[in-house]
Backbone as CSV, one residue per row, in Angstrom:
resi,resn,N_x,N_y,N_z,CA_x,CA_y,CA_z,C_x,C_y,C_z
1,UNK,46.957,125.225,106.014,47.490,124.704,107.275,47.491,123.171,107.278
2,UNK,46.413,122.598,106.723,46.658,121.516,106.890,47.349,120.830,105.778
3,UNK,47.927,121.255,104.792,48.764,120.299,104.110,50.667,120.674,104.510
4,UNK,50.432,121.327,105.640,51.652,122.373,105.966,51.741,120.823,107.257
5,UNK,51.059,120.236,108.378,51.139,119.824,109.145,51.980,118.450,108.659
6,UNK,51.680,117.444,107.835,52.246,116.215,107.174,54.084,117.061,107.143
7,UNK,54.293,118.357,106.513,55.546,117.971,106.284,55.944,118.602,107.401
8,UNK,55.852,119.150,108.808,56.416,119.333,109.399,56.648,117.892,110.127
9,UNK,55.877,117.063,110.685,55.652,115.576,111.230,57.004,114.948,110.697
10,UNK,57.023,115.152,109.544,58.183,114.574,108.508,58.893,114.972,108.804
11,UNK,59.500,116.359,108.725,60.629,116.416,108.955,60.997,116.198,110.618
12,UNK,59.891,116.140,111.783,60.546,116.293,113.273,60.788,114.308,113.159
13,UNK,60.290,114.015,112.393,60.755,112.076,112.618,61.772,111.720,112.007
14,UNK,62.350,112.738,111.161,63.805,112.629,110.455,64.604,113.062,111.366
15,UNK,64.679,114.574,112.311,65.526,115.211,113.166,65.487,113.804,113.952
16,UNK,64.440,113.330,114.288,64.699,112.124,115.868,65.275,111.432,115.445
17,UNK,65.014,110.838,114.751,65.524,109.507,113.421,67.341,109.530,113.606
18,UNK,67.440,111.192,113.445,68.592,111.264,113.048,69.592,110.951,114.400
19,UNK,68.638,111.745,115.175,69.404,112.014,116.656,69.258,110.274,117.122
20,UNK,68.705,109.626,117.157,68.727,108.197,117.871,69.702,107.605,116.727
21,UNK,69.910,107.504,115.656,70.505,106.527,114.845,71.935,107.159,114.947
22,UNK,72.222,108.105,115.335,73.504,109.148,115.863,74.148,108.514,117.097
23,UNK,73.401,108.230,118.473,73.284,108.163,119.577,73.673,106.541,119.867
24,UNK,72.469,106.148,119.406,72.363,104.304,119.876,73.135,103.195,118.222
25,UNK,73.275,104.220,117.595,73.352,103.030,115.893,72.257,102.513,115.484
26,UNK,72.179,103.268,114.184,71.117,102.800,112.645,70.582,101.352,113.707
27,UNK,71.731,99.895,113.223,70.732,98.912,113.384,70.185,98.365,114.458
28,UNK,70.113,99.542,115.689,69.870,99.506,117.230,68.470,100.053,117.204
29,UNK,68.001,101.304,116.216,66.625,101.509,116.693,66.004,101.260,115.201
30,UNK,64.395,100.598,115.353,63.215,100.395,114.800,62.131,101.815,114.464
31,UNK,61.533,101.495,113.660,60.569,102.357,113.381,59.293,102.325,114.487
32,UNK,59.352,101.369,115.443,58.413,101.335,116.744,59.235,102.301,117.237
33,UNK,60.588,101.716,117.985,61.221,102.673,118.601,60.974,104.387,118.359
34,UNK,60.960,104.411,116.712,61.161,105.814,116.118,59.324,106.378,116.763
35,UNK,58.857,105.803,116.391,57.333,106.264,116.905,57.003,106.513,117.975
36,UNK,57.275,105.469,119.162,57.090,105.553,120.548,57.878,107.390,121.244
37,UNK,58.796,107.104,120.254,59.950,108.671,121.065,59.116,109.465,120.297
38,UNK,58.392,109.581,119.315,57.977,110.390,118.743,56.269,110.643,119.175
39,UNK,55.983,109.946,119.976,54.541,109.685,120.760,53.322,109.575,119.602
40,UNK,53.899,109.411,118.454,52.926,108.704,117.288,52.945,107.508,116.857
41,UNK,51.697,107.102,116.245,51.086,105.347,116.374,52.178,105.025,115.349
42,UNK,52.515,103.726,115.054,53.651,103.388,113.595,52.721,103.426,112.266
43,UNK,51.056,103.882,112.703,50.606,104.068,111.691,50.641,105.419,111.018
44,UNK,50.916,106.158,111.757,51.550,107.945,111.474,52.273,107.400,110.665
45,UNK,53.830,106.883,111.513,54.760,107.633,110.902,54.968,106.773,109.208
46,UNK,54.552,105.521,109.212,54.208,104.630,108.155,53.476,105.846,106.996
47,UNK,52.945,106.828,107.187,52.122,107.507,106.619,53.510,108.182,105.865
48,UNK,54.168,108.366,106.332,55.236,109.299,105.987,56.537,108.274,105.263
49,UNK,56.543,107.508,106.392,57.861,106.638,105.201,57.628,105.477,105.527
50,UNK,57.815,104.351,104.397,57.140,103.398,104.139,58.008,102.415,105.246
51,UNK,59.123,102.496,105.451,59.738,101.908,106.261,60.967,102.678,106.671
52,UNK,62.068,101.639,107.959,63.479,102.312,107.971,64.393,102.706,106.763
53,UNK,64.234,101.933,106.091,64.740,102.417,105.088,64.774,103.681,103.724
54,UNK,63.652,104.007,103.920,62.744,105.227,103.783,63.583,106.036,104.914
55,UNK,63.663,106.159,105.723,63.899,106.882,106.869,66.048,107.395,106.570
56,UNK,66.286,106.097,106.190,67.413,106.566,106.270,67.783,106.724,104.631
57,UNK,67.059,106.576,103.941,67.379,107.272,102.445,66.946,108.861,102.344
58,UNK,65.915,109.309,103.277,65.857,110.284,103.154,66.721,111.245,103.881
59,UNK,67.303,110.699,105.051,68.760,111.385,105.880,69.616,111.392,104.586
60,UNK,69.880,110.291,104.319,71.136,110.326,103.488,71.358,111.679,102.585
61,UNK,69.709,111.891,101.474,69.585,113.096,100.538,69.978,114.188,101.363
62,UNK,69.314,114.592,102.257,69.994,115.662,103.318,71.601,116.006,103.284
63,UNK,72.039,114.741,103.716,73.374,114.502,103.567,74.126,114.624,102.228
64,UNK,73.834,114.268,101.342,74.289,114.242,100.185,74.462,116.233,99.407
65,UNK,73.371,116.474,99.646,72.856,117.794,99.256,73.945,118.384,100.147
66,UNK,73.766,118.510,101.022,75.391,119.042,102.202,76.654,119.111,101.801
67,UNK,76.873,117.971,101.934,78.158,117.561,101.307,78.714,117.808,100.010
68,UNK,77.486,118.234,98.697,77.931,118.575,97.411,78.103,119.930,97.706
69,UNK,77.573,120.908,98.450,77.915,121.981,98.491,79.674,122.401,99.225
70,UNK,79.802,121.502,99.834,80.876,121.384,100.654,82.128,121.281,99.642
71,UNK,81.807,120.188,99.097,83.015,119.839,98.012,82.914,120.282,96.333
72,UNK,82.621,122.095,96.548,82.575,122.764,95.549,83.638,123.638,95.806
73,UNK,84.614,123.713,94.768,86.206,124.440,95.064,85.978,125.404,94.486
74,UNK,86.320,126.882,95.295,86.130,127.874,95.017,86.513,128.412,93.626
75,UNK,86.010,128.897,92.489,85.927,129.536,91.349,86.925,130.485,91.259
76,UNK,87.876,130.888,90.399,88.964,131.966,90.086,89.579,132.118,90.538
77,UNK,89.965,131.077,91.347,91.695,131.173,91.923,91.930,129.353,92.611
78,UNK,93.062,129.545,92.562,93.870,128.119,92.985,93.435,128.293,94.702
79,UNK,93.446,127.184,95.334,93.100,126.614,96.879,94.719,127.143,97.462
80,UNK,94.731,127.354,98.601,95.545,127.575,99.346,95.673,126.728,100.960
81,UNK,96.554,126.655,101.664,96.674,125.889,102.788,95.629,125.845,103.962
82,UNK,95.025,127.231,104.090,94.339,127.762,104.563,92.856,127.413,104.362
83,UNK,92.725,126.966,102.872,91.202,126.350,102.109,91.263,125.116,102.334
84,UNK,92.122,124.518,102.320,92.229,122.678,103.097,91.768,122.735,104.269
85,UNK,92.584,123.651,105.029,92.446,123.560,106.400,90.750,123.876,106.939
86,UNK,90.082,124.693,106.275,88.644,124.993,106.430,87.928,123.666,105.861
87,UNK,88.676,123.274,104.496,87.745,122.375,103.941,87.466,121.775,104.685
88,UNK,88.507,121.164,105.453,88.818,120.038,106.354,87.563,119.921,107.615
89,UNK,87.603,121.557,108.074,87.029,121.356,109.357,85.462,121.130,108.824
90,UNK,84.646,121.723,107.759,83.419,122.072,107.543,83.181,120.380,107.022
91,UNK,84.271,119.608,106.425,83.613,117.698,106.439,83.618,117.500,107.606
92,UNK,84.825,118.009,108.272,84.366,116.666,109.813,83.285,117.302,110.376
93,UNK,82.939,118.608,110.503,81.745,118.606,111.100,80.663,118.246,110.629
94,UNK,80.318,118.148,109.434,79.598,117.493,108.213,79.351,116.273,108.755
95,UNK,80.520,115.147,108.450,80.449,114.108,108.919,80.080,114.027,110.622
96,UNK,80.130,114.251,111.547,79.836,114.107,113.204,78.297,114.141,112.879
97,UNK,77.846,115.467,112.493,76.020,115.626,112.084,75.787,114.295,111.917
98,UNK,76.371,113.341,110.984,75.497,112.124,110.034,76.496,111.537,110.776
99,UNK,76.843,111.142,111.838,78.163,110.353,112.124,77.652,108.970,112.053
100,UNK,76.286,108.465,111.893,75.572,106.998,111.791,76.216,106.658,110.982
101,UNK,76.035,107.407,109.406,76.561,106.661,108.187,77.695,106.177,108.296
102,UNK,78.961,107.240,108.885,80.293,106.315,108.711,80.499,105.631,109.863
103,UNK,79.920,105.156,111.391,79.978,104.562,112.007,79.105,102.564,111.709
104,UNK,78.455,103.250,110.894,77.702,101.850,110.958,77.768,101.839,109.169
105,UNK,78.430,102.182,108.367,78.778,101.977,106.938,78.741,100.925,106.661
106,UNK,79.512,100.046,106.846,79.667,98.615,106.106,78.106,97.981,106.026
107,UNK,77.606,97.986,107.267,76.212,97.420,107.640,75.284,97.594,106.623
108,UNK,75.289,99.217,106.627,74.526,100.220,105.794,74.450,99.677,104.416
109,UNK,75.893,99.706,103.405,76.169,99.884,102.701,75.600,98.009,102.113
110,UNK,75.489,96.935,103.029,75.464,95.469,102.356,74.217,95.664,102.192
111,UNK,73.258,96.265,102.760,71.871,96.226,102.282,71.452,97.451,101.762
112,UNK,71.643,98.227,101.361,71.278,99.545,100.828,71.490,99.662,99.352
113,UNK,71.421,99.390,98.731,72.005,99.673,97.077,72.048,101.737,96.760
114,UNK,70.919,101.872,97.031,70.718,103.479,96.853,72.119,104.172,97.341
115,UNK,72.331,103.910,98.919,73.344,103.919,99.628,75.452,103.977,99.148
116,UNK,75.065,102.426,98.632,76.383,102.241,98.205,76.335,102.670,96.826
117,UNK,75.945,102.377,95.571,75.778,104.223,94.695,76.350,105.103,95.337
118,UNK,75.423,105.793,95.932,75.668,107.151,96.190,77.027,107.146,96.817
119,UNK,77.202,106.517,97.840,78.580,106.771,98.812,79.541,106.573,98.042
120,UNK,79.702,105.419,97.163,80.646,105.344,96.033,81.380,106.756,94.978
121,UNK,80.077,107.314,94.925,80.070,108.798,94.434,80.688,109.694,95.176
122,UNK,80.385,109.651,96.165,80.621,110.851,97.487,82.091,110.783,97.285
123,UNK,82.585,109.454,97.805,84.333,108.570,98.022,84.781,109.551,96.640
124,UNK,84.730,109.174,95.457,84.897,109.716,94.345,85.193,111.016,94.212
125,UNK,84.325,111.916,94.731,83.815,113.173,94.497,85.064,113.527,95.791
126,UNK,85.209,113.354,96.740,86.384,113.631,97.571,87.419,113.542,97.429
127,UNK,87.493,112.703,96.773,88.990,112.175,95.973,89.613,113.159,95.315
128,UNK,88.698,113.568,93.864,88.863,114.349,93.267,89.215,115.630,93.935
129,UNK,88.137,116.096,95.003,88.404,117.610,95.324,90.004,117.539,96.198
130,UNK,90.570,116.701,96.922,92.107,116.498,97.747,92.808,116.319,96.968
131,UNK,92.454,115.779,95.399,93.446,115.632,94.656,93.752,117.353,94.011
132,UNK,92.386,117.684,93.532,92.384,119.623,93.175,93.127,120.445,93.923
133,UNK,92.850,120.389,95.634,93.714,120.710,96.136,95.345,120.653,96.313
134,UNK,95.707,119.471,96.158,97.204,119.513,96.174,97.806,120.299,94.807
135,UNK,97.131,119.901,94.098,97.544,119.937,92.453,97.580,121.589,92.657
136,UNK,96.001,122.469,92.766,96.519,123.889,93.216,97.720,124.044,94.133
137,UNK,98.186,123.531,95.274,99.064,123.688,96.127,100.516,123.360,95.237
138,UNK,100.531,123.086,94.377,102.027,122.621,94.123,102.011,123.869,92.050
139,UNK,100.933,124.258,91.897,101.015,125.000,90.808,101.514,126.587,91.390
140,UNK,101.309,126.613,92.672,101.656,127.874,93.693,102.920,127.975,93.841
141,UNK,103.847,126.061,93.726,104.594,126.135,93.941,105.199,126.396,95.268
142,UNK,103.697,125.657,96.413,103.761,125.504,97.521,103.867,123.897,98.170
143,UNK,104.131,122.779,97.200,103.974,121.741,97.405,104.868,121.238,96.391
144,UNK,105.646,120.157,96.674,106.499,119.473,96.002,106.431,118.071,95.962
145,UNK,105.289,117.321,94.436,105.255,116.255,94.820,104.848,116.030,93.342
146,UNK,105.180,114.188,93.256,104.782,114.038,91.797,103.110,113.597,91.202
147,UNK,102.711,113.293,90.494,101.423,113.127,90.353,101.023,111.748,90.888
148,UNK,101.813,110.899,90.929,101.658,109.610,91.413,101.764,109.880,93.092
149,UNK,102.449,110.584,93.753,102.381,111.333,95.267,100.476,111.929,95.784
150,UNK,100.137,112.373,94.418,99.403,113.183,94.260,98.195,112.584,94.507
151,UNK,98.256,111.618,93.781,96.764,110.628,94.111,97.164,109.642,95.183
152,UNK,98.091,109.635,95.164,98.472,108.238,96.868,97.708,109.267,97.963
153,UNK,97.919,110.476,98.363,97.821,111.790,98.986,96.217,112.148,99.259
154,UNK,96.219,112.003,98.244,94.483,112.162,97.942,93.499,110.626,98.271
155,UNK,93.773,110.070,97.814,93.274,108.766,98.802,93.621,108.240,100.230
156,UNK,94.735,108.852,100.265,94.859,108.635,101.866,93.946,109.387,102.611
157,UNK,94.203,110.735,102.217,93.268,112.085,103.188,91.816,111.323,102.628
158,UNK,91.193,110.764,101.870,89.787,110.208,102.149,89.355,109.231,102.681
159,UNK,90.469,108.411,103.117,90.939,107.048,104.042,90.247,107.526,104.890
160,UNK,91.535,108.467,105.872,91.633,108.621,107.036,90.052,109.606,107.210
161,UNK,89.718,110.337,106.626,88.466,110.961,106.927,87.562,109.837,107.303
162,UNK,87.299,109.041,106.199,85.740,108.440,106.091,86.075,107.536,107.366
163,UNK,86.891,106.954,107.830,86.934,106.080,109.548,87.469,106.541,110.178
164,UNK,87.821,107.674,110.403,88.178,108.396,111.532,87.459,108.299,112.676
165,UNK,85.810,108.380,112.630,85.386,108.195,113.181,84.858,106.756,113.893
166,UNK,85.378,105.765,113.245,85.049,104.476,113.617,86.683,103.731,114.155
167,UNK,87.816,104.624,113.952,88.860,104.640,115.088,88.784,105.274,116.220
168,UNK,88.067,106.647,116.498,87.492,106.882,117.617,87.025,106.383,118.597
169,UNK,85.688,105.327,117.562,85.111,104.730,118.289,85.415,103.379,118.999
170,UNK,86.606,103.111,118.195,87.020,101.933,118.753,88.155,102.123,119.875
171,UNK,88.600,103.199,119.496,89.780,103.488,120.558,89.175,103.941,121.911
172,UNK,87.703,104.655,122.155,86.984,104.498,123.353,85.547,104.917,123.094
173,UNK,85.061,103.693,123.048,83.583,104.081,123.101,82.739,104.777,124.088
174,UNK,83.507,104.451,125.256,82.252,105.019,126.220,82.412,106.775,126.143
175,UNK,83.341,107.314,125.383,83.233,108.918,125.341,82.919,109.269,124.215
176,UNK,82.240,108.130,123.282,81.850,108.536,122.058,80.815,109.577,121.791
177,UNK,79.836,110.120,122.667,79.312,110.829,122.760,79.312,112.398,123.551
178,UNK,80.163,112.315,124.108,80.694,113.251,125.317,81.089,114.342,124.375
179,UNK,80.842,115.406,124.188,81.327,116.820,123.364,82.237,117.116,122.729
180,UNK,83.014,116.942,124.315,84.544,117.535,124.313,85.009,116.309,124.022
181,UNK,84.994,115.137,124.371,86.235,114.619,123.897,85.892,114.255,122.557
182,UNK,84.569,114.325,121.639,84.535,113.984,120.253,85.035,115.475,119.579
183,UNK,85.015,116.378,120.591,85.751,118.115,119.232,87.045,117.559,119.340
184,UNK,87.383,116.838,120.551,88.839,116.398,120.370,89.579,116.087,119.512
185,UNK,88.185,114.439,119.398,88.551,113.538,118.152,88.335,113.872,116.617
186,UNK,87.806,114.890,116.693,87.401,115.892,115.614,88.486,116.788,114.753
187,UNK,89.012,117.275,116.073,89.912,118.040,115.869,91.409,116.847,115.370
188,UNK,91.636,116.125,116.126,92.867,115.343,116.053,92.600,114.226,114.477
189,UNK,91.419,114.097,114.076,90.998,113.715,112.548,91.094,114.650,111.352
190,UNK,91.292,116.107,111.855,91.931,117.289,110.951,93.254,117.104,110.670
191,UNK,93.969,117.032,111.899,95.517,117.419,111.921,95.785,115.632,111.268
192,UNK,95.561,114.630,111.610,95.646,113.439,110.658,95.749,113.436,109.026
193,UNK,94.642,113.903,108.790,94.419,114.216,107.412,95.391,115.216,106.667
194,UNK,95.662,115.583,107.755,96.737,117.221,107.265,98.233,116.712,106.974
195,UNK,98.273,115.925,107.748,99.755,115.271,108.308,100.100,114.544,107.153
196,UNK,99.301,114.178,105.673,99.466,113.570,104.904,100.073,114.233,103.611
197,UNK,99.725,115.893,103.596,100.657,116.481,102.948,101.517,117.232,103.745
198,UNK,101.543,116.820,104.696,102.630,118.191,105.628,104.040,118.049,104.869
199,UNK,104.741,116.327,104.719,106.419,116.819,103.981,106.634,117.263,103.088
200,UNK,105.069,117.406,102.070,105.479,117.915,100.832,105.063,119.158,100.603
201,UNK,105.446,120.050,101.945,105.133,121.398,101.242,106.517,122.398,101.692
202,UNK,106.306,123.089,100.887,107.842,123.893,100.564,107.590,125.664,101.030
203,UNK,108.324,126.496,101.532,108.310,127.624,101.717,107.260,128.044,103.081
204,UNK,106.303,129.235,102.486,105.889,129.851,103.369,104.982,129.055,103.921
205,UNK,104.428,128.574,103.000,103.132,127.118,103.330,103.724,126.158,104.126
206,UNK,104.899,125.968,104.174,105.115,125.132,105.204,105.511,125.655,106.366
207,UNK,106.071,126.738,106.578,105.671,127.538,107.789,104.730,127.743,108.428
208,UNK,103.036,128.328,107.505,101.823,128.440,108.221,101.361,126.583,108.681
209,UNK,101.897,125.967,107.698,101.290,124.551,108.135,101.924,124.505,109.828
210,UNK,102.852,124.594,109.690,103.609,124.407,111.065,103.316,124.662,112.378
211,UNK,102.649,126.485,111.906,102.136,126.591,112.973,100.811,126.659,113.058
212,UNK,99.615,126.369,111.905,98.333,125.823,112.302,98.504,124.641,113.309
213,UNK,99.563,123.894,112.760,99.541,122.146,113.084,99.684,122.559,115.160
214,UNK,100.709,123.587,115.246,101.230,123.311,116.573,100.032,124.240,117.567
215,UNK,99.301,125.148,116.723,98.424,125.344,117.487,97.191,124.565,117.429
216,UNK,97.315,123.464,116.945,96.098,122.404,117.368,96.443,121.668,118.132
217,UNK,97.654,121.309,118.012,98.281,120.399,119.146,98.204,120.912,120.632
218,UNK,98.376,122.166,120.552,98.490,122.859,122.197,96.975,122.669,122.882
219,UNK,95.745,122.554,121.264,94.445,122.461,121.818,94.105,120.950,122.758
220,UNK,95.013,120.287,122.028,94.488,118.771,122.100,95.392,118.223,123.780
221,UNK,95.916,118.975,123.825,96.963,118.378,125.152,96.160,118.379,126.421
């Protein structure tokens, strides 16, 4: 029991950690701050991580571990319109969870080295999987585009993902937190991303695109 108590402590100062650096922004709360909400001395939580930065390298692994599972393309068969469209939704919700990192990124990223590594990787690793995707989509012979289309396509859809949320936020902050209007912005950061291969798809796939697309739109009105 008692070597069971340290890692639960740990992990409830990461959940808070997470939820305030979510809420107020990474370089808005302190490790006092983190303690006081957590009604332990800063000599606790010091016990546990040596500093903020500690604090948010260990979110990040969380994050990272997430996200590699995320951007693993299904085994024995080519992606379909339908596997974007999921991919799609299971990052942005991915991303909202950790929405600190891409809201306060740049910040993050000038002092973090661990950080910008890794995210560098992540960027990479996304790339690749939007680029897998189209490339399946057009071997289906559901997409019509050249390989140079292919990677413009694929870096765009990781554009628009990774600040989606920091156009949100700029386009209205004070509902940045409000539910509904972030499933909104959630939702309307899907159909964005989508909108980047929508002309280049041909046949039936561009039919279901059509009408995934118009029944998100009817959501968002």
């Amino acid at each position: 029991m008692l070597q069971k108590a340290p890692r639960r402590t740990r992990e409830r100062i990461l959940e808070l950690s997470l939820r305030l650096f979510n809420e107020f922004g990474e370089p808005n709360i302190t490790t006092t701050v983190i303690a006081e909400e957590m009604n332990i001395s800063p000599g606790n939580l010091y016990y546990h991580f040596r500093n903020k930065d500690d604090i948010v390298n260990s979110i990040f692994s969380q994050f990272e571990a997430e996200i590699e599972r995320i951007l693993t393309v299904p085994d024995g068969r080519r992606s379909n319109i339908e596997d974007v469209w999921l991919y799609l939704h299971l990052m942005f919700e991915l991303i909202w969870r950790y929405r600190f990192f891409y809201r306060d990124l740049n910040d993050l990223l000038s002092r973090n080295r661990k950080l910008e590594l890794h995210f560098k990787q992540i960027l990479a690793h996304k790339i690749k999987v939007a680029k897998q995707l189209c490339e399946d989509l057009r071997s289906e012979q559901s997409m019509e585009a050249s390989d140079v289309a292919i990677d413009a396509m694929a870096t765009n859809m990781v554009v628009v993902a990774t600040y989606w949320l920091s156009y949100e936020y700029v386009r209205n902050p004070r509902k940045y937190t409000e539910q509904q209007s972030m499933a909104d912005a959630l939702a309307r950061g899907c159909y964005q991303v989508l909108s980047q291969i929508g002309p280049y798809l041909r046949g039936e796939t561009s039919v279901l695109f059509q009408k995934l697309s118009e029944e998100y739109l009817k959501k968002l009105k």
